[in-house]
XYZ file of C-alpha atoms in Angstrom:
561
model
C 15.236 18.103 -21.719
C 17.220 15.023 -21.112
C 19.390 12.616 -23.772
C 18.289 9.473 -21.792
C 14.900 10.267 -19.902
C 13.217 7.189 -19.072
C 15.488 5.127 -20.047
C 16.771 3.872 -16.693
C 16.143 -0.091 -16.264
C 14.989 -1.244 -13.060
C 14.511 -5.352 -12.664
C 11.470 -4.964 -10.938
C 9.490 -2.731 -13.519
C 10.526 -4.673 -16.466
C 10.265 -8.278 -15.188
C 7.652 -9.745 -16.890
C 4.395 -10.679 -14.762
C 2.476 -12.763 -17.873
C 0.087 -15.263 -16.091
C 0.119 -12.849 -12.819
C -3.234 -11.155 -11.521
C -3.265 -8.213 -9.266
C -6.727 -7.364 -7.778
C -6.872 -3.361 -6.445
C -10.091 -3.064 -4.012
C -10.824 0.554 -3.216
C -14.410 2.195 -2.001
C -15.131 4.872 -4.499
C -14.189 5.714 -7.974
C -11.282 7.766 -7.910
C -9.311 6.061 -5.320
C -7.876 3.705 -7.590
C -5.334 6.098 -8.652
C -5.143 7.520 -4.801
C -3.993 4.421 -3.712
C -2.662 2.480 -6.270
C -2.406 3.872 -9.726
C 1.235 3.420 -10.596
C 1.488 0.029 -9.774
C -1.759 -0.766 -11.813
C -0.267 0.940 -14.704
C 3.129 -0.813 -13.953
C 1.510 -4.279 -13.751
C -0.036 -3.930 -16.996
C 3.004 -2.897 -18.936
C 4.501 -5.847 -17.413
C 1.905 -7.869 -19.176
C -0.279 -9.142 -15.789
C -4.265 -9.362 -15.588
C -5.283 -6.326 -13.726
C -8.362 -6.317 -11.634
C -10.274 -2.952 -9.783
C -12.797 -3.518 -7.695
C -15.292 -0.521 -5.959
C -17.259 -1.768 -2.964
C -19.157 1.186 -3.401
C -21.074 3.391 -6.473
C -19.955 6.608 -5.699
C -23.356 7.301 -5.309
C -23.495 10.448 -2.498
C -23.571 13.656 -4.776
C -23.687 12.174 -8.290
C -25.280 9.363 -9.799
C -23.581 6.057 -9.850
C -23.838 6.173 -13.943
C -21.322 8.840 -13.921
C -19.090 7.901 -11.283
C -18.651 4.377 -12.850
C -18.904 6.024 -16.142
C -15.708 8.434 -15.185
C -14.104 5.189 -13.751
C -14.240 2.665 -16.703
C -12.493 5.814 -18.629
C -10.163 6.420 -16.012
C -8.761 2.661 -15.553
C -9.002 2.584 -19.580
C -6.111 5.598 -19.739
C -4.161 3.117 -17.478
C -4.548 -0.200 -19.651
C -6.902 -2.034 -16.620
C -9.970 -4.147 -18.435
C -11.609 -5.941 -15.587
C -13.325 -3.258 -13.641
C -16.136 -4.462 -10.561
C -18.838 -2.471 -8.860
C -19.992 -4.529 -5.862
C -22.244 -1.615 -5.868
C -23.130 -0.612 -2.435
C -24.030 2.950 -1.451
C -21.604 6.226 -1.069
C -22.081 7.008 2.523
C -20.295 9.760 4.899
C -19.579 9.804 8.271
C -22.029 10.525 11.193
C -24.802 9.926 8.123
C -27.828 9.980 10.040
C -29.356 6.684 8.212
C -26.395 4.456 9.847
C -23.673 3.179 8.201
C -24.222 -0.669 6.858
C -20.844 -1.405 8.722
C -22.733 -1.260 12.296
C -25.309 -3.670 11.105
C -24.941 -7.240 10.576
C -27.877 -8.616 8.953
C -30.937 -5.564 8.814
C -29.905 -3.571 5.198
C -30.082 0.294 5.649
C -30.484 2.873 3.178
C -28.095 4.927 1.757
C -27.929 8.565 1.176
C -29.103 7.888 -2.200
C -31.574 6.118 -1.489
C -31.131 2.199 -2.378
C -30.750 -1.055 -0.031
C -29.578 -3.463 -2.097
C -26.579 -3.319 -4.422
C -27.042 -1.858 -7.812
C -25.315 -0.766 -11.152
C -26.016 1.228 -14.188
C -25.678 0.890 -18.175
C -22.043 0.821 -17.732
C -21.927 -2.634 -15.618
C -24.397 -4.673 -13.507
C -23.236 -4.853 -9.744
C -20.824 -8.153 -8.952
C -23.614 -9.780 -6.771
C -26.069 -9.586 -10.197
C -23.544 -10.575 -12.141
C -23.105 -13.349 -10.375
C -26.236 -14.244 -8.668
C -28.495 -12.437 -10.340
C -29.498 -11.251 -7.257
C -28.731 -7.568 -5.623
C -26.887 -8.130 -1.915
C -28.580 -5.792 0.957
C -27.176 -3.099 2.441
C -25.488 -4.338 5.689
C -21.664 -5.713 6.735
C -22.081 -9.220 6.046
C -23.420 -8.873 2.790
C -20.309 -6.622 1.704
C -17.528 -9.095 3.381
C -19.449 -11.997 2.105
C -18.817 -10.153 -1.411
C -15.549 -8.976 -1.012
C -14.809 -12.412 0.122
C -16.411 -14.073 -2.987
C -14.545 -11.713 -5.602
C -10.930 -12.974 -4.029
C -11.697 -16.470 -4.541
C -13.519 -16.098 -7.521
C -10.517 -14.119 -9.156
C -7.776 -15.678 -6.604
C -4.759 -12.568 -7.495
C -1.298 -13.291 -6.752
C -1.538 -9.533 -5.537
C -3.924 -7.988 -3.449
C -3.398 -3.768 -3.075
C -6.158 -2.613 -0.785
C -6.904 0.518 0.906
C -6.379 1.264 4.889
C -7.674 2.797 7.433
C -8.074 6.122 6.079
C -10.251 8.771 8.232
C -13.867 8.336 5.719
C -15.795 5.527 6.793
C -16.398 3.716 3.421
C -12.339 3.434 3.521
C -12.621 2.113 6.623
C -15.188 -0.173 6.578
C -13.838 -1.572 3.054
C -10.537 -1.930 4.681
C -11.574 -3.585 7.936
C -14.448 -5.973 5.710
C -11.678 -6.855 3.625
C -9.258 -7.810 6.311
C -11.921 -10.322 7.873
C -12.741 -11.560 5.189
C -9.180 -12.744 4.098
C -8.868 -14.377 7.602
C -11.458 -16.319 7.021
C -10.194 -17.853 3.598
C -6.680 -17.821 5.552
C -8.240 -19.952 8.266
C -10.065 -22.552 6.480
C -8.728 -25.646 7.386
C -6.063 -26.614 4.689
C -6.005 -23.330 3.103
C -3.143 -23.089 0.878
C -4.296 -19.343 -1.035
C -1.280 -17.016 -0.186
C -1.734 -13.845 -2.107
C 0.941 -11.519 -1.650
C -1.542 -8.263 0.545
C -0.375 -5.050 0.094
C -2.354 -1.890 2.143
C -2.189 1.497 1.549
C -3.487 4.639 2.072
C -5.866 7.152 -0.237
C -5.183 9.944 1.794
C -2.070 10.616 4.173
C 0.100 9.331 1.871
C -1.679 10.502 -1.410
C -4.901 12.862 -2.230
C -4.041 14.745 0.984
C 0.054 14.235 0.710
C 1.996 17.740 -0.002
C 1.776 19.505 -3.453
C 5.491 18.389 -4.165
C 5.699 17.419 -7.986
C 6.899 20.553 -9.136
C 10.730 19.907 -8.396
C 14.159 19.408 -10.471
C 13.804 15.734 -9.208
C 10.314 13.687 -8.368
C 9.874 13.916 -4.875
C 9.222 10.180 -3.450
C 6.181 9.999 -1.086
C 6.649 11.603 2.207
C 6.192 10.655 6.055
C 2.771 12.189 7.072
C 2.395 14.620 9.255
C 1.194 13.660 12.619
C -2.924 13.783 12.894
C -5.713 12.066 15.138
C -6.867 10.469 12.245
C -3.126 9.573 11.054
C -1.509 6.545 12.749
C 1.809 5.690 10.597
C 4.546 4.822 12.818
C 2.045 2.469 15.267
C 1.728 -1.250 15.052
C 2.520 -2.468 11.233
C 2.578 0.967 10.261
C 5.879 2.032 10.911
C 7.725 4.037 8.309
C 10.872 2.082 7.852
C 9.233 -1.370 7.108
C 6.180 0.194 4.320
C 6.963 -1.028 1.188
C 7.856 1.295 -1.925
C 7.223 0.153 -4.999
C 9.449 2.054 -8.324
C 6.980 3.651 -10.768
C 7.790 3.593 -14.950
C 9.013 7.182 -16.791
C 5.004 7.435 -17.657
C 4.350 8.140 -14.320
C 6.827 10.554 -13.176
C 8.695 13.231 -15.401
C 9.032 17.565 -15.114
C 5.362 18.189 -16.367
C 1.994 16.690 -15.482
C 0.230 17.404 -18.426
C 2.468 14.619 -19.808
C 1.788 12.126 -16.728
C -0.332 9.312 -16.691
C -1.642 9.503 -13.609
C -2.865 13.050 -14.326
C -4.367 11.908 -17.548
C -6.302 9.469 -15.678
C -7.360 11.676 -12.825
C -8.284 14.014 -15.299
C -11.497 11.313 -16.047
C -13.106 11.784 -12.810
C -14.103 15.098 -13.783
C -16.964 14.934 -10.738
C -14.372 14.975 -8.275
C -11.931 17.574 -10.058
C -9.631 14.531 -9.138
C -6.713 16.572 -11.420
C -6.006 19.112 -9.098
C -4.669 16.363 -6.966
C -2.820 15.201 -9.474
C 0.316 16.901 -7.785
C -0.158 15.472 -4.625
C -0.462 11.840 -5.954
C 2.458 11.516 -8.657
C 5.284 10.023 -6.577
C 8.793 8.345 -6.802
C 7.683 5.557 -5.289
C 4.095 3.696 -4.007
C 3.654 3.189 -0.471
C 2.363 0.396 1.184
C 2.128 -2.199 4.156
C 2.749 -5.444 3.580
C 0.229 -8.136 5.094
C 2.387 -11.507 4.892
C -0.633 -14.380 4.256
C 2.199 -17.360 5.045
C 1.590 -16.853 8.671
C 1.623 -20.660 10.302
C -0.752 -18.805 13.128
C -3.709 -18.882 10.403
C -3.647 -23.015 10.256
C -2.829 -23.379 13.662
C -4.850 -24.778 16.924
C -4.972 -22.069 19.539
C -5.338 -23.081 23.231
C -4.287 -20.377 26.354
C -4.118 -20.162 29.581
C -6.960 -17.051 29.437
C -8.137 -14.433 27.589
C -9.468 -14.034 24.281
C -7.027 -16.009 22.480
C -8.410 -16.781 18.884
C -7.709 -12.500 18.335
C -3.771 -14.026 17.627
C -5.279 -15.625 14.560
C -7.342 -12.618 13.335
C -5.818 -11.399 9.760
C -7.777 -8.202 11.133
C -4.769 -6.724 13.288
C -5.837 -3.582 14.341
C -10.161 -3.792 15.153
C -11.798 -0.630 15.070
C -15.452 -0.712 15.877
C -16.297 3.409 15.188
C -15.303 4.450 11.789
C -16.576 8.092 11.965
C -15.042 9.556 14.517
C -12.046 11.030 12.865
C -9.832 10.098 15.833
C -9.035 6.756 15.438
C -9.449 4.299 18.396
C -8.314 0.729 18.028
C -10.438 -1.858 20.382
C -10.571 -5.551 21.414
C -7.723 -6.170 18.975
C -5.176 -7.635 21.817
C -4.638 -10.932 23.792
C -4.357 -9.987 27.531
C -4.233 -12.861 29.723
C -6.463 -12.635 32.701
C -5.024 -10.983 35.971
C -5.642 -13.893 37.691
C -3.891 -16.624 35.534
C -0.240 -17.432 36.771
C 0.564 -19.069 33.567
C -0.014 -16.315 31.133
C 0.910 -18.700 27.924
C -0.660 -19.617 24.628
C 0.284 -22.500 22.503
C -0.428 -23.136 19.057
C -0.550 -27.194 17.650
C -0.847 -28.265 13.409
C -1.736 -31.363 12.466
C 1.742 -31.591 10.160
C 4.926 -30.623 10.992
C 5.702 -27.214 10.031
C 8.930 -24.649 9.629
C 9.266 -22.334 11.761
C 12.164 -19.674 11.195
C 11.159 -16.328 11.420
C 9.112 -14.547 14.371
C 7.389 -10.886 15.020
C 5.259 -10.177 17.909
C 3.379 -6.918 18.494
C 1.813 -5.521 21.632
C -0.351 -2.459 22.995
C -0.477 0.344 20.579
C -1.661 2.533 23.365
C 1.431 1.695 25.493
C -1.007 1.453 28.314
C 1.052 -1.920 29.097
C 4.074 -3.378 27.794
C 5.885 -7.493 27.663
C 9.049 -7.069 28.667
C 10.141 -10.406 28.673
C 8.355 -13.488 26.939
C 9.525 -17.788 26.434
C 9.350 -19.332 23.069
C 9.796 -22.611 23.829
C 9.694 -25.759 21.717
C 8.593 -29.354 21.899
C 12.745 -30.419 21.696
C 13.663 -28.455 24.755
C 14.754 -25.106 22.705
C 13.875 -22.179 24.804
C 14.237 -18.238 23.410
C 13.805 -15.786 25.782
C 13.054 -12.624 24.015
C 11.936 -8.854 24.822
C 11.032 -6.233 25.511
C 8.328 -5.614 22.616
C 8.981 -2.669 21.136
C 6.727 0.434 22.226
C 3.629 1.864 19.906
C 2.701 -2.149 19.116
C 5.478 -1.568 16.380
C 6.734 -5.168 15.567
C 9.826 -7.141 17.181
C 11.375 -9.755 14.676
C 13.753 -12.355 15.552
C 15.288 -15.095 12.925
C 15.262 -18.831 14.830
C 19.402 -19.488 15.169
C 18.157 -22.742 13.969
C 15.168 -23.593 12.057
C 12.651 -25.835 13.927
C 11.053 -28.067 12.516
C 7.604 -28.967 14.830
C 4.019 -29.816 15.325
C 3.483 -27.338 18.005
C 5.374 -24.506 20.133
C 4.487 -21.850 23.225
C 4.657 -18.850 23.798
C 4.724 -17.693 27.688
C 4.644 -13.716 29.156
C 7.538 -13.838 32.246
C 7.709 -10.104 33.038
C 5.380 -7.142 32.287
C 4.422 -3.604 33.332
C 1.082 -1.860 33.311
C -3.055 -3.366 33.575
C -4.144 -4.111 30.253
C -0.726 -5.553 28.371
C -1.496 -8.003 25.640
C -0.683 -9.322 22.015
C -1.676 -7.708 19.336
C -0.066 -9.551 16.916
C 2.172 -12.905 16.071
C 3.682 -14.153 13.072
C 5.457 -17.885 13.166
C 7.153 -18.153 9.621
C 9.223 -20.512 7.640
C 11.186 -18.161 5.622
C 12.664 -14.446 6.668
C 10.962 -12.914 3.512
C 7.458 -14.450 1.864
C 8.142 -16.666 -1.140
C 4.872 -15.125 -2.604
C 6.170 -11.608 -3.316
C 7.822 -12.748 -6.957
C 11.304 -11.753 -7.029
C 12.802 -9.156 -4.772
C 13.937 -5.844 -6.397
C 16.191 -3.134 -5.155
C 16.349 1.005 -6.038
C 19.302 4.055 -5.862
C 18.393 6.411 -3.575
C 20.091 9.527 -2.340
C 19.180 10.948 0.737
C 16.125 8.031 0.930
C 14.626 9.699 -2.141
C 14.267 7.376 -5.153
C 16.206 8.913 -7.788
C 16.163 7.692 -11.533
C 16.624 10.671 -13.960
C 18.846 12.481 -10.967
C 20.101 15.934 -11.478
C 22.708 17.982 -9.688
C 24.778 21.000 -9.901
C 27.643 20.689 -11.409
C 29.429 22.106 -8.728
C 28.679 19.097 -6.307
C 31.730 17.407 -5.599
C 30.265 13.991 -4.127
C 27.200 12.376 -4.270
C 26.187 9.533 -1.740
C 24.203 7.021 -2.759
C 22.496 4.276 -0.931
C 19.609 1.415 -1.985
C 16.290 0.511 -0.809
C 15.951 -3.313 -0.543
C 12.531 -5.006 -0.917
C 12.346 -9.340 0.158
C 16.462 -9.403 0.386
C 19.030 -8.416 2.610
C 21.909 -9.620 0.618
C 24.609 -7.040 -0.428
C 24.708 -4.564 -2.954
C 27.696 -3.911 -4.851
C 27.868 -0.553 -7.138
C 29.021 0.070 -10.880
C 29.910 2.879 -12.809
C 29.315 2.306 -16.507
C 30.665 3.884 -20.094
C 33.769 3.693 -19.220
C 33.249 6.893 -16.567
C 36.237 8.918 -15.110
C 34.791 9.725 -11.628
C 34.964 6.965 -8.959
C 32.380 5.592 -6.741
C 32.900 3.336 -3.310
C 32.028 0.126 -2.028
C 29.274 2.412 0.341
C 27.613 4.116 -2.883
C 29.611 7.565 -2.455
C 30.306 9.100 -6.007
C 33.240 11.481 -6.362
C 33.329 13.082 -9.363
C 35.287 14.179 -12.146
C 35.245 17.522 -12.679
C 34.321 17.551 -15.963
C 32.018 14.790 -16.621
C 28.093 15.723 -16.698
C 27.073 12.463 -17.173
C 27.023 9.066 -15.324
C 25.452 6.182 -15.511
C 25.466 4.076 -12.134
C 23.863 0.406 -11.717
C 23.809 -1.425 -8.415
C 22.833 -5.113 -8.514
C 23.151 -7.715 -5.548
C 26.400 -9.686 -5.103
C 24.823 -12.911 -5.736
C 22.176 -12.086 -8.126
C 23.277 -9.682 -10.515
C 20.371 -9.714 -12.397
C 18.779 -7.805 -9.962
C 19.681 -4.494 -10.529
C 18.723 -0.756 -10.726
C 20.515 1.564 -13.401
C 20.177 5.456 -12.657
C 21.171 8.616 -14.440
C 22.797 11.412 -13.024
C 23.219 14.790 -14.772
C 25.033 17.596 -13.452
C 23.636 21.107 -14.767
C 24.811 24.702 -14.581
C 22.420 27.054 -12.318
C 20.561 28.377 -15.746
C 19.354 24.832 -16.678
C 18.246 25.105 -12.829
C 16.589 28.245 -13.768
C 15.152 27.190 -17.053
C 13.821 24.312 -15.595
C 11.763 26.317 -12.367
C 10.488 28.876 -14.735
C 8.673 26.561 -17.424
C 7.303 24.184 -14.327
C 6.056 27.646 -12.587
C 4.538 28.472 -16.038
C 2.589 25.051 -16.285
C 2.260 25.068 -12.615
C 0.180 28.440 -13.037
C -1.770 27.302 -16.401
C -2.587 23.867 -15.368
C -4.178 25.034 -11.849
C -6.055 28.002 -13.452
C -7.598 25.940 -16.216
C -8.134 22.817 -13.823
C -10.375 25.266 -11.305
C -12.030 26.318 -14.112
C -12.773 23.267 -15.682
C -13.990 22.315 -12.069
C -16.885 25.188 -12.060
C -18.008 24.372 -15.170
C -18.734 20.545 -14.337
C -20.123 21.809 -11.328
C -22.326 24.603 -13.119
C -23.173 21.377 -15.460
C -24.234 19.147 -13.649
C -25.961 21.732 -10.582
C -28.303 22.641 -13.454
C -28.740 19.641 -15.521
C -27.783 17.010 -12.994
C -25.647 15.128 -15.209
C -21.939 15.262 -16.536
């Protein structure tokens, strides 16, 4: 439909990552592509070793053959080799037989019956294949396996999924989190992988049906739920991270999309119809920053539970059925009692420190509103109030201080039960472990890269999403165009051009750069366009139910796909 579809260049998506691995670690097979299927399929174009991991088998209404069977075909439409099954059960919430998160040691039995890790013809489970020996059922068994596949692959990347409202999410996210603190703590630790976490459900399998549109729709903010808690702590929805996806993953029609294609495998979950939920503009994620000095650091306090400040574990849950989500014993609250209310953190070497962020309650139940950073050489920073919701208050050190230890003191608060949630003493603004940083167009905070308008728009304004830069952005128009465009992105255009081609790169580093097309169309293209997606729209939803009863009628009467 378009001269130049896909043809846009983008730094970040065709930067090379040879020698780069990316590990994705999701609970059941079909959440790969819920959480992170783009950016697999993006990191293997870009030539990196891509690794997907399941912590479970999938296991609750079909057999663990077919849901890994589903999966190696699924990851195989996307280019990913190195597939893992740690293997553990498929379990719901409120099962009756206890999930293995609320036991330490004792295994318990899943809903399919097993307590011990297993796997199928298509691949052994990773404890086997390691060990040969099956891990039991219960939590430390799955962190102590989680843990073991990080170092034993050691990614540059890490995407892993959040706190959605099932409790295998939850309990892989949570498992996942303690178990990179520990490898973060261990003394002389020098393992920084870049952590990304993100969502399989708000933000993707239960996201708005919103692909059908003249432009890709990027992902949008979720709509407010008990089980939903975006815009709280790390979470809020100006600092996630969105990642640009390649032409294969985006387009007017899904029976041409990638991600569909892949969906399409997991035939047991009718994962397809989703398929319009889940193709975005952009990925979203949280970024976990690994360089945190806290991690290395000796922790003494006046009170209070004061080794939660080094937890990589943020936000502690300790119920992960209830669909209301209800964060506990996650802060540092100095006692009542204790007049000095301060925590100090020592390091054997000197360290860096430029860049702070401090969170507090997420309940709002209490609140710092004024706090001392102090340092060894006399500097003092008085800083406040943290921001409400635990959302995150950064500051950048006027002058970088160079140290083997600093304090942090609480001078004025309201409320009972006020605390830290979280800290983060850096040595650079942005993490050097995040590659090079990347920018995208936007209009309107959509990503836009095949962009159509009417022709009868008179001005377009433009703007750019920055990710691990702040530097500025300075805008071209290329081809020798007639229409005009400002320092601040707004296009005006000529009246009879129906064709531009815009690139913004940063003033410094022009090879970071994003190049967009923008095509203005007469209403019937517009109509053209909305009748053949209503047409496929219509086809591909009839035939995708259908092709859901008949897996269903399959496998209800010969249990097996």
């Amino acid at each position: 439909m378009l001269e130049k579809i896909g043809r846009v260049n983008n730094s970040f998506l065709f930067q090379s990552a040879v020698g780069k691995k990316i590990l994705v670690i999701v609970p059941h097979e079909d959440d790969e592509i819920n959480v992170a299927g783009s950016v697999m399929y993006s990191y293997v174009q870009k030539g990196a070793e891509v690794y997907c991991a399941f912590t479970t088998n999938g296991d609750f209404s079909f057999s663990a053959a077919t849901r890994m069977r589903e999966a190696k075909q699924a990851l195989t439409v996307l280019g990913v080799k190195h597939i893992i099954f740690l293997g553990y059960g498929d379990t719901s919430n409120y099962y009756k037989g206890g999930h293995l998160f609320y036991t330490a040691q004792e295994p318990v039995n899943s809903p399919s019956g097993h307590n011990e890790t297993y796997g199928s013809d298509i691949s052994p489970d990773y404890a086997y294949q390691k060990h040969k020996m099956h891990s039991p059922y219960c939590r430390q068994a799955l962190e102590n396996d989680i843990q073991e596949l990080i170092l034993d692959v050691r990614p540059d990347m890490i995407f892993c999924v959040d706190l959605d409202v099932h409790s295998d999410h939850r309990a892989a996210s949570i498992l996942f989190e303690e178990a990179m603190g520990e490898i973060l703590r261990r003394p002389g630790n020098t393992y920084q992988p870049a952590v990304f976490k993100g969502f399989a459900y708000c933000t993707s399998f239960g996201a708005p049906k919103d692909f059908y549109d003249i432009n890709i729709q990027s992902v949008p903010l979720p709509a407010s739920r008990e089980d939903v808690f975006v815009g709280k702590s790390l979470y809020t929805w100006g600092e996630r991270v969105r990642i640009p996806v390649l032409p294969e993953c985006r387009g007017h029609f899904l029976r041409y999309n990638i991600l569909y294609k892949a969906l399409f495998q997991h035939a047991s979950q009718s994962a397809a119809l989703h398929a319009v939920r889940i193709a975005n503009a952009d990925a979203v994620f949280w970024q976990r920053r690994t360089d945190n000095l806290v991690y290395q650091a000796h922790i003494t306090g006046s009170s209070g539970q004061i080794q939660r400040l080094a937890e990589f574990n943020v936000l502690n849950i300790t119920d992960i059925d209830s669909k209301a989500i209800s964060f506990t014993q996650y802060l540092w609250s100095p006692n009542s009692s204790d007049t000095e209310k301060k925590v100090s953190f020592h390091w054997k070497e000197e360290v860096s420190i430029a860049y702070v962020e401090l969170g507090g309650n997420v309940e709002n139940t209490g609140r710092i509103n004024k706090f001392e950073l102090s340092f060894p050489d006399g500097m003092k920073y008085i800083l406040g109030p943290l921001p409400k919701s635990g959302n995150l208050l950064h500051y950048s050190l006027p002058v970088v201080q160079h140290t083997n230890s600093c304090q942090l003191r609480i001078l004025e608060a309201d409320g009972t039960d006020y605390g830290i949630s979280a800290i983060g003493l850096y040595s650079y603004q942005f993490p050097k472990n995040i590659g090079v940083p990347y920018i995208k167009i936007m209009c309107k905070d959509e990503f836009i890269y095949d962009y159509i308008i009417p022709s009868s728009m008179k001005e377009c304004q433009l703007s750019v999403y920055r990710f691990g830069t702040d530097e500025d952005v300075i805008y071209h128009l290329e081809d020798g165009s007639r229409s005009r465009i400002t320092t601040s992105g707004k296009i005006i255009f000529a009246p009879e051009e129906r064709m531009l081609h815009v690139r913004a790169e940063l003033r410094n580093h022009p090879y970071i750069c994003d190049d967009v097309w923008i095509y203005r169309k007469n209403k019937f293209y517009f109509y053209k366009m909305s009748i053949l997606q209503n047409i496929e729209r219509i086809m591909m939803d009839f035939y995708l139910r259908k092709y859901r009863k008949y897996t269903h009628i399959r496998h209800k009467y010969f249990r097996k796909l």
